[in-house]
Amino acid sequence: MWARPDQLPPDSAQGGGPWASWLVLGGRGAGKTRAGAEWVRGLALGRPPFAERPVGRIALVAETMSDVREVMVEGVSGLLSVHAAGERPSWEPTRRRLVWSNGAVAQGFSAEDPESLRGPQFEAAWLDELAKWRRADATFDMLQFGLRLGDRPRQMITTTPRPSALLRRLLADPSTAISRARTAQNALHLAPGFLDAVLARYGGTRLGRQELDGELIEDRPDALWSRPALEAAREEEAPPLARIVVGVDPPASSRAGADACGLVCAGIDASGIVHVLADASESGLRPALWAARAVALFRRFAADRIVAEVNQGGEMVSAVLAEVDPSVPVEQVRATRGKFLRAEPVAALYEQGRVRHAGAFCALEDEMCDFALDGLSNGRSPDRLDALVWAVTALALGAKTARRGEGAPMRAVGMIETRPGSLRGFPSPRGGEGRGEGCVVRTAAMIEDPARLPARFPLSPRGRGSG
């Protein structure tokens, strides 16, 4: 096997002695996934320098189960591709596991469901893109309790760095071994022209140093937000909410490299605290697609309205949303001040402890901690931040009260499981009866009165506002 030194297990931890965590920090396309897949292959087959004997129980953890399958298992550099035909494990997608002929098993888990790691036990684990997990701390903690088999439980973490509290703790842990890789080091395995293109655009920038060089970039001292402040604002789930909106910052173009469409959902509770529920922002979307995405987010959280900036598209913004669903209320807002001036009052709410994040929103928080008087350090538009500002402003800073009226019912955001006929006669979140037709369905819903929800249909452990 050909490998760079940064793709092979270190001899010892940074504090001396055997390592318990191997942290591989690398740029995009630097070969992190290949390194992780080769490590798991070496463990399962008992191949030096990875293991002296086969390791029987291995956890594969990514942000979503789709990431486990599409990247870690079936990806170009994933586990199925790094095995020769005669040694390739059997992939059982319905059971989310790989099984080798010698009995070794690698089980897939999603960081969206930390509780799924309560119970299983392992000898080793591969954690991919830890820095972008929304529920990183809870998932990581649950995994540590399960790493209890064998004579040397250990884990490999492959990620592009972001300055999260968890990543900082791992970097400071004496039992961690650290490897670093730059995108340029893997140039032979990248598409022709890719490296030149990204270096020309991002080379030397803060974003380029993070995404290409694998550096842990500290916060801008002049930014409106800081990582510690956002960590302090973190919560696992939102409480019952009085009002929910979807903020939309439409892009001027859908061409490659154009600005993203900012899509952020947030709600406000009875005490006036704003809770950010989801960031569904995406780039390269045509108007019909971003409008459908906005309406889907509106329905997902049974929001009260969409708040859309119309500076770029005017009446077209409302028209394209109406084409998707004319029943969705749309509030048009027009920017009359600069982005920084609009963001300052929202940042002040964060400083006062009046805004919380129900989970982690890595890309959004990256923009927040890089946004200062001169904008983002890469010169691009802060589309996610703009959508957040519109949503929070509408909820907590607008002329209208955040509530629907005194005594307005609070609503819990959650997931309900329904089976055929199970909710007949039970009011749906937007009126009418829940038909409960077909197979088991998990529905994101706003429950006007959670106390009326039958005991056999409790809110999912994913909780309120898990998004």
GROMACS .gro file of C-alpha atoms in nm:
model
  467
    1MET     CA    1   0.000   0.000   0.000
    2TRP     CA    2   0.127   0.345  -0.095
    3ALA     CA    3   0.060   0.609   0.169
    4ARG     CA    4   0.196   0.940   0.287
    5PRO     CA    5   0.331   0.956   0.643
    6ASP     CA    6   0.027   1.159   0.754
    7GLN     CA    7  -0.199   0.872   0.637
    8LEU     CA    8  -0.030   0.611   0.858
    9PRO     CA    9  -0.094   0.566   1.232
   10PRO     CA   10   0.150   0.764   1.451
   11ASP     CA   11   0.377   0.574   1.687
   12SER     CA   12   0.261   0.760   1.996
   13ALA     CA   13   0.037   1.035   2.131
   14GLN     CA   14   0.156   1.392   2.169
   15GLY     CA   15   0.193   1.333   2.543
   16GLY     CA   16   0.390   1.011   2.494
   17GLY     CA   17   0.262   0.656   2.517
   18PRO     CA   18  -0.004   0.489   2.300
   19TRP     CA   19  -0.265   0.717   2.149
   20ALA     CA   20  -0.635   0.681   2.222
   21SER     CA   21  -0.746   0.930   1.954
   22TRP     CA   22  -0.579   0.985   1.618
   23LEU     CA   23  -0.689   1.324   1.484
   24VAL     CA   24  -0.630   1.376   1.112
   25LEU     CA   25  -0.678   1.742   1.018
   26GLY     CA   26  -0.677   1.798   0.645
   27GLY     CA   27  -0.796   2.017   0.362
   28ARG     CA   28  -1.064   1.921   0.112
   29GLY     CA   29  -0.950   1.630  -0.103
   30ALA     CA   30  -0.635   1.577   0.105
   31GLY     CA   31  -0.693   1.201   0.136
   32LYS     CA   32  -0.857   1.191   0.479
   33THR     CA   33  -1.132   0.950   0.377
   34ARG     CA   34  -0.885   0.714   0.210
   35ALA     CA   35  -0.672   0.717   0.526
   36GLY     CA   36  -0.975   0.636   0.741
   37ALA     CA   37  -1.092   0.356   0.514
   38GLU     CA   38  -0.745   0.199   0.500
   39TRP     CA   39  -0.721   0.218   0.879
   40VAL     CA   40  -1.052   0.036   0.927
   41ARG     CA   41  -0.954  -0.221   0.664
   42GLY     CA   42  -0.624  -0.282   0.843
   43LEU     CA   43  -0.801  -0.322   1.178
   44ALA     CA   44  -1.065  -0.563   1.048
   45LEU     CA   45  -0.809  -0.781   0.870
   46GLY     CA   46  -0.542  -0.752   1.140
   47ARG     CA   47  -0.280  -0.602   0.907
   48PRO     CA   48   0.027  -0.416   1.041
   49PRO     CA   49   0.093  -0.129   1.094
   50PHE     CA   50  -0.276  -0.089   1.180
   51ALA     CA   51  -0.327  -0.393   1.403
   52GLU     CA   52  -0.149  -0.712   1.502
   53ARG     CA   53  -0.472  -0.911   1.508
   54PRO     CA   54  -0.822  -0.854   1.365
   55VAL     CA   55  -1.037  -0.602   1.551
   56GLY     CA   56  -1.388  -0.742   1.568
   57ARG     CA   57  -1.620  -0.452   1.655
   58ILE     CA   58  -1.580  -0.114   1.484
   59ALA     CA   59  -1.808   0.193   1.479
   60LEU     CA   60  -1.842   0.414   1.171
   61VAL     CA   61  -1.984   0.754   1.267
   62ALA     CA   62  -2.067   1.042   1.032
   63GLU     CA   63  -2.298   1.342   1.046
   64THR     CA   64  -2.581   1.146   0.879
   65MET     CA   65  -2.644   0.786   0.778
   66SER     CA   66  -2.633   0.907   0.419
   67ASP     CA   67  -2.275   1.024   0.481
   68VAL     CA   68  -2.185   0.686   0.631
   69ARG     CA   69  -2.311   0.509   0.321
   70GLU     CA   70  -2.218   0.755   0.045
   71VAL     CA   71  -1.876   0.857   0.178
   72MET     CA   72  -1.737   0.609   0.431
   73VAL     CA   73  -1.867   0.287   0.275
   74GLU     CA   74  -1.960   0.332  -0.092
   75GLY     CA   75  -1.757   0.643  -0.171
   76VAL     CA   76  -1.472   0.661  -0.421
   77SER     CA   77  -1.225   0.638  -0.132
   78GLY     CA   78  -1.458   0.442   0.096
   79LEU     CA   79  -1.430   0.102   0.254
   80LEU     CA   80  -1.565  -0.104  -0.035
   81SER     CA   81  -1.320   0.053  -0.279
   82VAL     CA   82  -1.003   0.000  -0.072
   83HIS     CA   83  -1.048  -0.377  -0.045
   84ALA     CA   84  -0.933  -0.625  -0.306
   85ALA     CA   85  -1.216  -0.837  -0.445
   86GLY     CA   86  -1.119  -1.144  -0.245
   87GLU     CA   87  -1.117  -0.966   0.092
   88ARG     CA   88  -1.403  -0.718   0.042
   89PRO     CA   89  -1.659  -0.724   0.324
   90SER     CA   90  -2.029  -0.776   0.268
   91TRP     CA   91  -2.229  -0.453   0.291
   92GLU     CA   92  -2.573  -0.491   0.451
   93PRO     CA   93  -2.739  -0.150   0.397
   94THR     CA   94  -3.061  -0.235   0.581
   95ARG     CA   95  -2.860  -0.328   0.891
   96ARG     CA   96  -2.609  -0.046   0.827
   97ARG     CA   97  -2.309  -0.270   0.869
   98LEU     CA   98  -2.011  -0.426   0.695
   99VAL     CA   99  -1.924  -0.789   0.772
  100TRP     CA  100  -1.585  -0.944   0.690
  101SER     CA  101  -1.535  -1.314   0.629
  102ASN     CA  102  -1.335  -1.341   0.954
  103GLY     CA  103  -1.635  -1.218   1.154
  104ALA     CA  104  -1.526  -0.854   1.201
  105VAL     CA  105  -1.815  -0.607   1.188
  106ALA     CA  106  -1.822  -0.231   1.125
  107GLN     CA  107  -2.153  -0.071   1.223
  108GLY     CA  108  -2.273   0.267   1.090
  109PHE     CA  109  -2.413   0.541   1.314
  110SER     CA  110  -2.546   0.892   1.255
  111ALA     CA  111  -2.437   1.185   1.471
  112GLU     CA  112  -2.796   1.309   1.440
  113ASP     CA  113  -2.896   1.034   1.684
  114PRO     CA  114  -2.650   1.019   1.976
  115GLU     CA  115  -2.877   0.782   2.167
  116SER     CA  116  -2.822   0.511   1.906
  117LEU     CA  117  -2.471   0.475   2.052
  118ARG     CA  118  -2.611   0.396   2.395
  119GLY     CA  119  -2.570   0.020   2.436
  120PRO     CA  120  -2.335  -0.097   2.158
  121GLN     CA  121  -1.969  -0.151   2.244
  122PHE     CA  122  -1.659  -0.138   2.027
  123GLU     CA  123  -1.287  -0.190   2.004
  124ALA     CA  124  -1.237   0.097   1.759
  125ALA     CA  125  -1.422   0.378   1.583
  126TRP     CA  126  -1.379   0.596   1.276
  127LEU     CA  127  -1.538   0.941   1.306
  128ASP     CA  128  -1.564   1.137   0.980
  129GLU     CA  129  -1.597   1.518   0.954
  130LEU     CA  130  -1.648   1.561   1.328
  131ALA     CA  131  -1.620   1.940   1.302
  132LYS     CA  132  -1.949   1.968   1.112
  133TRP     CA  133  -2.165   1.744   1.331
  134ARG     CA  134  -2.465   1.932   1.466
  135ARG     CA  135  -2.473   1.726   1.788
  136ALA     CA  136  -2.101   1.668   1.814
  137ASP     CA  137  -2.059   1.675   2.192
  138ALA     CA  138  -2.351   1.445   2.270
  139THR     CA  139  -2.254   1.195   1.999
  140PHE     CA  140  -1.886   1.198   2.092
  141ASP     CA  141  -1.966   1.146   2.460
  142MET     CA  142  -2.197   0.850   2.391
  143LEU     CA  143  -1.930   0.690   2.171
  144GLN     CA  144  -1.663   0.719   2.440
  145PHE     CA  145  -1.875   0.510   2.678
  146GLY     CA  146  -1.897   0.240   2.410
  147LEU     CA  147  -1.523   0.222   2.333
  148ARG     CA  148  -1.461  -0.043   2.597
  149LEU     CA  149  -1.368  -0.368   2.420
  150GLY     CA  150  -1.026  -0.521   2.362
  151ASP     CA  151  -0.690  -0.441   2.512
  152ARG     CA  152  -0.660  -0.100   2.343
  153PRO     CA  153  -0.980   0.081   2.241
  154ARG     CA  154  -0.901   0.366   2.000
  155GLN     CA  155  -1.059   0.603   1.751
  156MET     CA  156  -0.956   0.781   1.433
  157ILE     CA  157  -1.106   1.123   1.358
  158THR     CA  158  -1.082   1.259   1.004
  159THR     CA  159  -1.203   1.617   0.958
  160THR     CA  160  -1.150   1.954   0.801
  161PRO     CA  161  -1.094   2.171   1.109
  162ARG     CA  162  -1.333   2.423   1.256
  163PRO     CA  163  -1.256   2.592   1.589
  164SER     CA  164  -1.520   2.408   1.792
  165ALA     CA  165  -1.482   2.349   2.164
  166LEU     CA  166  -1.470   1.971   2.111
  167LEU     CA  167  -1.192   1.995   1.853
  168ARG     CA  168  -0.994   2.222   2.083
  169ARG     CA  169  -1.026   1.970   2.365
  170LEU     CA  170  -0.901   1.691   2.141
  171LEU     CA  171  -0.605   1.902   2.029
  172ALA     CA  172  -0.512   1.970   2.392
  173ASP     CA  173  -0.555   1.608   2.508
  174PRO     CA  174  -0.216   1.441   2.572
  175SER     CA  175  -0.360   1.106   2.459
  176THR     CA  176  -0.431   1.246   2.110
  177ALA     CA  177  -0.198   1.190   1.814
  178ILE     CA  178  -0.226   1.457   1.543
  179SER     CA  179  -0.162   1.435   1.169
  180ARG     CA  180  -0.206   1.721   0.922
  181ALA     CA  181  -0.254   1.714   0.545
  182ARG     CA  182  -0.290   1.987   0.284
  183THR     CA  183  -0.500   1.955  -0.030
  184ALA     CA  184  -0.192   2.019  -0.243
  185GLN     CA  185  -0.026   1.706  -0.105
  186ASN     CA  186  -0.288   1.494  -0.283
  187ALA     CA  187  -0.268   1.674  -0.618
  188LEU     CA  188  -0.202   1.354  -0.817
  189HIS     CA  189  -0.543   1.218  -0.718
  190LEU     CA  190  -0.744   1.533  -0.791
  191ALA     CA  191  -0.908   1.645  -1.116
  192PRO     CA  192  -0.681   1.839  -1.354
  193GLY     CA  193  -0.714   2.210  -1.295
  194PHE     CA  194  -0.899   2.174  -0.964
  195LEU     CA  195  -0.606   2.270  -0.746
  196ASP     CA  196  -0.508   2.568  -0.962
  197ALA     CA  197  -0.867   2.693  -0.962
  198VAL     CA  198  -0.922   2.675  -0.586
  199LEU     CA  199  -0.577   2.813  -0.505
  200ALA     CA  200  -0.635   3.106  -0.739
  201ARG     CA  201  -0.961   3.186  -0.565
  202TYR     CA  202  -0.895   3.093  -0.203
  203GLY     CA  203  -0.518   3.071  -0.163
  204GLY     CA  204  -0.397   3.280   0.131
  205THR     CA  205  -0.750   3.357   0.255
  206ARG     CA  206  -0.887   3.249   0.592
  207LEU     CA  207  -1.126   3.011   0.417
  208GLY     CA  208  -0.845   2.870   0.205
  209ARG     CA  209  -0.620   2.815   0.504
  210GLN     CA  210  -0.900   2.617   0.670
  211GLU     CA  211  -1.045   2.427   0.372
  212LEU     CA  212  -0.723   2.371   0.172
  213ASP     CA  213  -0.442   2.375   0.427
  214GLY     CA  214  -0.633   2.213   0.712
  215GLU     CA  215  -0.546   2.490   0.957
  216LEU     CA  216  -0.752   2.563   1.265
  217ILE     CA  217  -0.839   2.929   1.207
  218GLU     CA  218  -0.896   3.144   1.511
  219ASP     CA  219  -1.184   3.390   1.528
  220ARG     CA  220  -1.143   3.735   1.382
  221PRO     CA  221  -1.099   3.970   1.678
  222ASP     CA  222  -1.322   4.228   1.508
  223ALA     CA  223  -1.604   3.984   1.423
  224LEU     CA  224  -1.952   4.046   1.563
  225TRP     CA  225  -1.968   3.693   1.708
  226SER     CA  226  -1.716   3.461   1.873
  227ARG     CA  227  -1.700   3.082   1.906
  228PRO     CA  228  -1.716   3.083   2.289
  229ALA     CA  229  -2.027   3.300   2.275
  230LEU     CA  230  -2.197   3.066   2.029
  231GLU     CA  231  -2.098   2.761   2.234
  232ALA     CA  232  -2.255   2.929   2.537
  233ALA     CA  233  -2.574   2.980   2.333
  234ARG     CA  234  -2.597   2.613   2.237
  235GLU     CA  235  -2.891   2.394   2.345
  236GLU     CA  236  -2.988   2.038   2.258
  237GLU     CA  237  -3.346   2.125   2.172
  238ALA     CA  238  -3.580   2.422   2.167
  239PRO     CA  239  -3.867   2.466   2.412
  240PRO     CA  240  -4.229   2.517   2.299
  241LEU     CA  241  -4.240   2.819   2.069
  242ALA     CA  242  -4.497   3.094   2.015
  243ARG     CA  243  -4.398   3.200   1.665
  244ILE     CA  244  -4.172   3.058   1.393
  245VAL     CA  245  -4.046   3.217   1.072
  246VAL     CA  246  -3.820   3.120   0.783
  247GLY     CA  247  -3.572   3.388   0.677
  248VAL     CA  248  -3.484   3.391   0.306
  249ASP     CA  249  -3.199   3.580   0.140
  250PRO     CA  250  -3.247   3.500  -0.232
  251PRO     CA  251  -2.946   3.482  -0.463
  252ALA     CA  252  -2.909   3.709  -0.763
  253SER     CA  253  -2.799   3.416  -0.982
  254SER     CA  254  -2.793   3.036  -0.986
  255ARG     CA  255  -2.472   3.004  -1.187
  256ALA     CA  256  -2.176   2.813  -1.049
  257GLY     CA  257  -1.989   3.016  -0.789
  258ALA     CA  258  -2.280   3.254  -0.732
  259ASP     CA  259  -2.405   3.350  -0.387
  260ALA     CA  260  -2.600   3.092  -0.192
  261CYS     CA  261  -2.967   3.124  -0.107
  262GLY     CA  262  -2.978   3.190   0.266
  263LEU     CA  263  -3.251   2.985   0.437
  264VAL     CA  264  -3.270   2.993   0.818
  265CYS     CA  265  -3.562   2.892   1.040
  266ALA     CA  266  -3.601   3.036   1.390
  267GLY     CA  267  -3.870   3.071   1.654
  268ILE     CA  268  -3.939   3.272   1.968
  269ASP     CA  269  -4.066   3.140   2.301
  270ALA     CA  270  -4.299   3.295   2.557
  271SER     CA  271  -4.013   3.467   2.739
  272GLY     CA  272  -3.884   3.638   2.427
  273ILE     CA  273  -3.586   3.409   2.367
  274VAL     CA  274  -3.515   3.332   2.000
  275HIS     CA  275  -3.418   2.976   1.908
  276VAL     CA  276  -3.244   2.904   1.577
  277LEU     CA  277  -3.386   2.573   1.449
  278ALA     CA  278  -3.232   2.502   1.108
  279ASP     CA  279  -2.999   2.629   0.837
  280ALA     CA  280  -3.101   2.495   0.495
  281SER     CA  281  -2.897   2.741   0.288
  282GLU     CA  282  -2.766   2.615  -0.045
  283SER     CA  283  -2.584   2.753  -0.348
  284GLY     CA  284  -2.644   2.694  -0.717
  285LEU     CA  285  -3.023   2.675  -0.689
  286ARG     CA  286  -3.255   2.810  -0.955
  287PRO     CA  287  -3.548   3.020  -0.824
  288ALA     CA  288  -3.794   2.730  -0.840
  289LEU     CA  289  -3.558   2.511  -0.638
  290TRP     CA  290  -3.474   2.758  -0.361
  291ALA     CA  291  -3.842   2.848  -0.335
  292ALA     CA  292  -3.932   2.480  -0.295
  293ARG     CA  293  -3.660   2.448  -0.034
  294ALA     CA  294  -3.795   2.749   0.157
  295VAL     CA  295  -4.151   2.614   0.151
  296ALA     CA  296  -4.028   2.271   0.262
  297LEU     CA  297  -3.857   2.434   0.561
  298PHE     CA  298  -4.176   2.631   0.632
  299ARG     CA  299  -4.378   2.309   0.634
  300ARG     CA  300  -4.117   2.112   0.826
  301PHE     CA  301  -4.152   2.340   1.127
  302ALA     CA  302  -4.512   2.450   1.056
  303ALA     CA  303  -4.386   2.808   1.053
  304ASP     CA  304  -4.609   3.115   1.061
  305ARG     CA  305  -4.456   3.293   0.765
  306ILE     CA  306  -4.161   3.330   0.533
  307VAL     CA  307  -3.965   3.654   0.565
  308ALA     CA  308  -3.793   3.721   0.233
  309GLU     CA  309  -3.559   3.999   0.126
  310VAL     CA  310  -3.674   4.149  -0.204
  311ASN     CA  311  -3.382   4.378  -0.289
  312GLN     CA  312  -3.253   4.135  -0.551
  313GLY     CA  313  -3.575   4.012  -0.708
  314GLY     CA  314  -3.857   4.244  -0.607
  315GLU     CA  315  -4.203   4.097  -0.669
  316MET     CA  316  -4.041   3.794  -0.834
  317VAL     CA  317  -3.945   3.661  -0.491
  318SER     CA  318  -4.306   3.643  -0.370
  319ALA     CA  319  -4.423   3.521  -0.710
  320VAL     CA  320  -4.184   3.226  -0.722
  321LEU     CA  321  -4.276   3.127  -0.365
  322ALA     CA  322  -4.646   3.150  -0.455
  323GLU     CA  323  -4.589   2.917  -0.749
  324VAL     CA  324  -4.472   2.650  -0.506
  325ASP     CA  325  -4.751   2.708  -0.253
  326PRO     CA  326  -4.980   3.013  -0.275
  327SER     CA  327  -5.110   2.949   0.077
  328VAL     CA  328  -4.775   3.027   0.242
  329PRO     CA  329  -4.772   3.377   0.399
  330VAL     CA  330  -4.476   3.579   0.273
  331GLU     CA  331  -4.354   3.899   0.436
  332GLN     CA  332  -4.139   4.108   0.204
  333VAL     CA  333  -3.852   4.300   0.361
  334ARG     CA  334  -3.620   4.544   0.190
  335ALA     CA  335  -3.270   4.628   0.309
  336THR     CA  336  -3.218   5.002   0.347
  337ARG     CA  337  -2.899   4.977   0.553
  338GLY     CA  338  -2.575   4.787   0.508
  339LYS     CA  339  -2.530   4.428   0.620
  340PHE     CA  340  -2.316   4.519   0.921
  341LEU     CA  341  -2.567   4.775   1.050
  342ARG     CA  342  -2.849   4.521   1.011
  343ALA     CA  343  -2.649   4.254   1.191
  344GLU     CA  344  -2.540   4.465   1.490
  345PRO     CA  345  -2.877   4.462   1.673
  346VAL     CA  346  -2.898   4.085   1.625
  347ALA     CA  347  -2.546   4.041   1.763
  348ALA     CA  348  -2.654   4.249   2.064
  349LEU     CA  349  -2.937   4.002   2.130
  350TYR     CA  350  -2.679   3.721   2.138
  351GLU     CA  351  -2.470   3.919   2.388
  352GLN     CA  352  -2.779   3.958   2.607
  353GLY     CA  353  -2.839   3.582   2.601
  354ARG     CA  354  -3.163   3.623   2.404
  355VAL     CA  355  -3.075   3.392   2.113
  356ARG     CA  356  -3.004   3.020   2.137
  357HIS     CA  357  -2.894   2.761   1.879
  358ALA     CA  358  -3.081   2.429   1.889
  359GLY     CA  359  -2.782   2.225   1.779
  360ALA     CA  360  -2.475   2.328   1.580
  361PHE     CA  361  -2.491   2.505   1.245
  362CYS     CA  362  -2.130   2.491   1.133
  363ALA     CA  363  -2.144   2.678   0.803
  364LEU     CA  364  -2.368   2.948   0.947
  365GLU     CA  365  -2.150   2.987   1.256
  366ASP     CA  366  -1.839   3.007   1.038
  367GLU     CA  367  -1.991   3.311   0.868
  368MET     CA  368  -2.096   3.466   1.198
  369CYS     CA  369  -1.746   3.439   1.345
  370ASP     CA  370  -1.587   3.580   1.029
  371PHE     CA  371  -1.822   3.874   0.977
  372ALA     CA  372  -1.691   4.219   1.065
  373LEU     CA  373  -1.730   4.578   0.947
  374ASP     CA  374  -1.565   4.493   0.614
  375GLY     CA  375  -1.779   4.181   0.565
  376LEU     CA  376  -1.642   3.828   0.534
  377SER     CA  377  -1.268   3.788   0.502
  378ASN     CA  378  -1.310   3.610   0.166
  379GLY     CA  379  -1.511   3.898   0.023
  380ARG     CA  380  -1.819   3.687  -0.046
  381SER     CA  381  -2.174   3.765   0.060
  382PRO     CA  382  -2.278   3.633   0.406
  383ASP     CA  383  -2.595   3.472   0.273
  384ARG     CA  384  -2.662   3.241   0.568
  385LEU     CA  385  -2.603   3.526   0.811
  386ASP     CA  386  -2.836   3.753   0.613
  387ALA     CA  387  -3.115   3.497   0.638
  388LEU     CA  388  -3.051   3.462   1.012
  389VAL     CA  389  -3.063   3.840   1.057
  390TRP     CA  390  -3.397   3.864   0.876
  391ALA     CA  391  -3.547   3.581   1.081
  392VAL     CA  392  -3.428   3.710   1.419
  393THR     CA  393  -3.524   4.067   1.333
  394ALA     CA  394  -3.876   3.960   1.239
  395LEU     CA  395  -3.915   3.767   1.563
  396ALA     CA  396  -3.751   3.994   1.819
  397LEU     CA  397  -3.676   4.335   1.669
  398GLY     CA  398  -3.972   4.403   1.440
  399ALA     CA  399  -4.255   4.641   1.514
  400LYS     CA  400  -4.498   4.353   1.563
  401THR     CA  401  -4.509   4.159   1.885
  402ALA     CA  402  -4.341   3.821   1.871
  403ARG     CA  403  -4.652   3.652   2.008
  404ARG     CA  404  -4.991   3.593   1.853
  405GLY     CA  405  -5.160   3.736   2.158
  406GLU     CA  406  -5.180   3.691   2.529
  407GLY     CA  407  -5.238   3.329   2.617
  408ALA     CA  408  -5.139   3.208   2.272
  409PRO     CA  409  -5.070   2.834   2.288
  410MET     CA  410  -4.709   2.726   2.284
  411ARG     CA  411  -4.612   2.461   2.031
  412ALA     CA  412  -4.355   2.187   2.064
  413VAL     CA  413  -4.136   2.113   1.765
  414GLY     CA  414  -4.070   1.745   1.727
  415MET     CA  415  -4.096   1.423   1.531
  416ILE     CA  416  -4.406   1.204   1.552
  417GLU     CA  417  -4.427   0.845   1.437
  418THR     CA  418  -4.761   0.756   1.279
  419ARG     CA  419  -4.895   0.423   1.161
  420PRO     CA  420  -5.196   0.341   0.944
  421GLY     CA  421  -5.502   0.498   1.102
  422SER     CA  422  -5.317   0.578   1.424
  423LEU     CA  423  -5.393   0.950   1.430
  424ARG     CA  424  -5.742   0.952   1.279
  425GLY     CA  425  -5.946   1.212   1.458
  426PHE     CA  426  -5.636   1.374   1.605
  427PRO     CA  427  -5.595   1.733   1.482
  428SER     CA  428  -5.300   1.785   1.249
  429PRO     CA  429  -5.055   2.072   1.315
  430ARG     CA  430  -5.216   2.289   1.044
  431GLY     CA  431  -5.578   2.181   1.095
  432GLY     CA  432  -5.781   1.880   0.979
  433GLU     CA  433  -5.732   1.520   1.079
  434GLY     CA  434  -5.415   1.318   1.056
  435ARG     CA  435  -5.496   1.038   0.812
  436GLY     CA  436  -5.214   0.809   0.918
  437GLU     CA  437  -5.216   0.629   0.584
  438GLY     CA  438  -4.941   0.401   0.456
  439CYS     CA  439  -4.628   0.286   0.636
  440VAL     CA  440  -4.470   0.422   0.950
  441VAL     CA  441  -4.407   0.790   0.888
  442ARG     CA  442  -4.185   1.026   1.087
  443THR     CA  443  -4.335   1.371   1.058
  444ALA     CA  444  -4.179   1.697   1.166
  445ALA     CA  445  -4.468   1.870   1.334
  446MET     CA  446  -4.575   2.159   1.551
  447ILE     CA  447  -4.809   2.034   1.821
  448GLU     CA  448  -5.051   2.309   1.929
  449ASP     CA  449  -5.109   2.135   2.262
  450PRO     CA  450  -4.846   1.866   2.337
  451ALA     CA  451  -5.052   1.744   2.632
  452ARG     CA  452  -5.312   1.614   2.386
  453LEU     CA  453  -5.062   1.391   2.209
  454PRO     CA  454  -5.147   1.027   2.297
  455ALA     CA  455  -4.890   0.860   2.519
  456ARG     CA  456  -4.820   0.599   2.254
  457PHE     CA  457  -4.701   0.876   2.020
  458PRO     CA  458  -4.442   1.065   2.228
  459LEU     CA  459  -4.213   1.321   2.078
  460SER     CA  460  -3.905   1.156   1.933
  461PRO     CA  461  -3.577   1.159   2.133
  462ARG     CA  462  -3.450   1.389   1.858
  463GLY     CA  463  -3.648   1.647   2.045
  464ARG     CA  464  -3.780   1.986   1.972
  465GLY     CA  465  -3.611   2.187   1.707
  466SER     CA  466  -3.367   1.912   1.621
  467GLY     CA  467  -3.400   2.001   1.256
   0.00000   0.00000   0.00000
